[in-house]
């Protein structure tokens, strides 16, 4: 049985027609150079797919962080209605202004605040683009 040398177009065409099994099957190829070419082609295809997936994941992460950053803003203590009664508590309620102010003070005095640990801050420190 003689082996016919196939061009890249022949192999990729047969790959698309048969679902990739014929072009991906390098085990039956006896010529070491042809076998190496097929293996390199498969490795390159896998590498490109991996890079494409990493790029998509990175873009998705950046977009999610951008959207999440504008989705939530914590209240300032002065924005709350201090005269409102909390229902269900017979003795009154906790002061939400006090809770929010305590959280803000704790975040500002902490050596590593949550802002420093956020993904957005990590991107901005490394010079990453928001696009």
Short mmCIF file of C-alpha atoms in Angstrom, two decimals:
data_model
loop_
_atom_site.label_atom_id
_atom_site.label_comp_id
_atom_site.label_asym_id
_atom_site.label_seq_id
_atom_site.Cartn_x
_atom_site.Cartn_y
_atom_site.Cartn_z
CA UNK A 1 0.00 0.00 0.00
CA UNK A 2 1.45 3.36 -0.98
CA UNK A 3 0.88 6.47 1.06
CA UNK A 4 -0.28 9.50 -0.86
CA UNK A 5 1.06 12.80 0.42
CA UNK A 6 -1.85 15.05 1.17
CA UNK A 7 -1.64 18.81 1.16
CA UNK A 8 -2.90 20.81 4.13
CA UNK A 9 -6.03 21.71 2.15
CA UNK A 10 -6.81 18.03 1.49
CA UNK A 11 -6.37 17.12 5.14
CA UNK A 12 -8.35 20.06 6.50
CA UNK A 13 -11.09 19.46 3.94
CA UNK A 14 -11.40 15.81 4.89
CA UNK A 15 -11.25 16.84 8.54
CA UNK A 16 -14.30 19.06 8.13
CA UNK A 17 -16.19 16.46 6.14
CA UNK A 18 -15.59 13.51 8.47
CA UNK A 19 -15.72 15.33 11.79
CA UNK A 20 -11.94 15.52 12.21
CA UNK A 21 -11.14 11.84 12.66
CA UNK A 22 -9.34 11.16 9.38
CA UNK A 23 -6.98 14.15 9.52
CA UNK A 24 -6.40 13.73 13.24
CA UNK A 25 -5.45 10.07 12.93
CA UNK A 26 -1.67 10.16 12.66
CA UNK A 27 -1.18 6.64 14.07
CA UNK A 28 -1.58 5.03 10.63
CA UNK A 29 0.99 7.33 9.00
CA UNK A 30 4.34 5.61 8.69
CA UNK A 31 6.42 8.49 7.31
CA UNK A 32 7.97 10.20 10.37
CA UNK A 33 7.98 13.63 8.69
CA UNK A 34 4.29 13.41 7.80
CA UNK A 35 3.46 12.12 11.27
CA UNK A 36 5.34 15.05 12.84
CA UNK A 37 3.51 17.52 10.57
CA UNK A 38 0.14 16.12 11.57
CA UNK A 39 1.05 16.13 15.26
CA UNK A 40 2.33 19.70 15.03
CA UNK A 41 -0.83 20.78 13.22
CA UNK A 42 -2.98 19.23 15.95
CA UNK A 43 -0.89 20.82 18.69
CA UNK A 44 -1.10 24.23 17.00
CA UNK A 45 -4.89 23.89 16.62
CA UNK A 46 -5.23 22.99 20.31
CA UNK A 47 -2.95 25.88 21.30
CA UNK A 48 -4.96 28.39 19.26
CA UNK A 49 -8.21 27.14 20.79
CA UNK A 50 -6.74 27.46 24.29
CA UNK A 51 -5.51 31.01 23.65
CA UNK A 52 -8.89 31.97 22.19
CA UNK A 53 -10.68 30.60 25.26
CA UNK A 54 -8.32 32.44 27.63
CA UNK A 55 -8.88 35.69 25.74
CA UNK A 56 -12.66 35.25 25.89
CA UNK A 57 -12.49 34.47 29.63
CA UNK A 58 -10.35 37.55 30.24
CA UNK A 59 -12.70 39.80 28.26
CA UNK A 60 -15.70 38.33 30.09
CA UNK A 61 -14.05 38.95 33.47
CA UNK A 62 -13.23 42.57 32.62
CA UNK A 63 -16.77 43.20 31.36
CA UNK A 64 -18.30 41.58 34.45
CA UNK A 65 -16.13 43.70 36.72
CA UNK A 66 -17.08 46.85 34.82
CA UNK A 67 -20.78 46.04 35.11
CA UNK A 68 -20.49 44.98 38.76
CA UNK A 69 -18.67 48.17 39.70
CA UNK A 70 -21.60 50.31 38.65
CA UNK A 71 -24.27 47.95 39.96
CA UNK A 72 -23.88 48.66 43.66
CA UNK A 73 -23.08 51.70 45.72
CA UNK A 74 -23.16 51.60 49.49
CA UNK A 75 -25.29 54.17 51.24
CA UNK A 76 -23.80 57.10 53.08
CA UNK A 77 -24.91 57.57 56.69
CA UNK A 78 -26.57 60.92 55.92
CA UNK A 79 -28.71 59.40 53.15
CA UNK A 80 -30.74 57.29 55.57
CA UNK A 81 -33.96 58.44 57.17
CA UNK A 82 -33.04 58.49 60.85
CA UNK A 83 -36.60 59.03 62.06
CA UNK A 84 -38.10 55.87 60.60
CA UNK A 85 -39.22 53.16 62.98
CA UNK A 86 -38.21 49.59 62.27
CA UNK A 87 -41.29 47.42 62.45
CA UNK A 88 -41.30 44.29 64.57
CA UNK A 89 -38.88 45.50 67.22
CA UNK A 90 -40.70 46.55 70.42
CA UNK A 91 -37.71 48.42 71.87
CA UNK A 92 -36.82 50.27 68.69
CA UNK A 93 -34.08 49.27 66.35
CA UNK A 94 -30.44 49.48 65.63
CA UNK A 95 -29.11 52.67 64.16
CA UNK A 96 -28.40 51.97 60.50
CA UNK A 97 -26.44 55.23 60.32
CA UNK A 98 -24.14 53.93 63.05
CA UNK A 99 -23.69 50.56 61.31
CA UNK A 100 -22.85 52.14 57.96
CA UNK A 101 -20.49 54.69 59.50
CA UNK A 102 -18.74 51.93 61.47
CA UNK A 103 -18.28 49.91 58.28
CA UNK A 104 -16.88 52.89 56.41
CA UNK A 105 -14.48 53.70 59.27
CA UNK A 106 -13.33 50.09 59.50
CA UNK A 107 -12.77 49.86 55.75
CA UNK A 108 -10.76 53.10 55.70
CA UNK A 109 -8.61 52.19 58.70
CA UNK A 110 -7.91 48.63 57.58
CA UNK A 111 -4.37 48.11 56.19
CA UNK A 112 -5.77 46.07 53.33
CA UNK A 113 -9.25 47.31 52.65
CA UNK A 114 -11.67 45.48 50.42
CA UNK A 115 -10.99 48.07 47.73
CA UNK A 116 -7.33 47.01 47.63
CA UNK A 117 -8.31 43.37 47.29
CA UNK A 118 -10.85 43.90 44.54
CA UNK A 119 -10.17 42.60 41.05
CA UNK A 120 -10.78 46.07 39.62
CA UNK A 121 -8.05 47.54 41.79
CA UNK A 122 -5.69 44.74 40.80
CA UNK A 123 -6.26 45.52 37.13
CA UNK A 124 -5.73 49.23 37.65
CA UNK A 125 -2.48 48.65 39.57
CA UNK A 126 -1.06 46.47 36.81
CA UNK A 127 -1.97 48.97 34.13
CA UNK A 128 -4.68 46.81 32.62
CA UNK A 129 -7.10 48.44 30.25
CA UNK A 130 -10.82 48.49 30.87
CA UNK A 131 -11.40 47.62 27.22
#
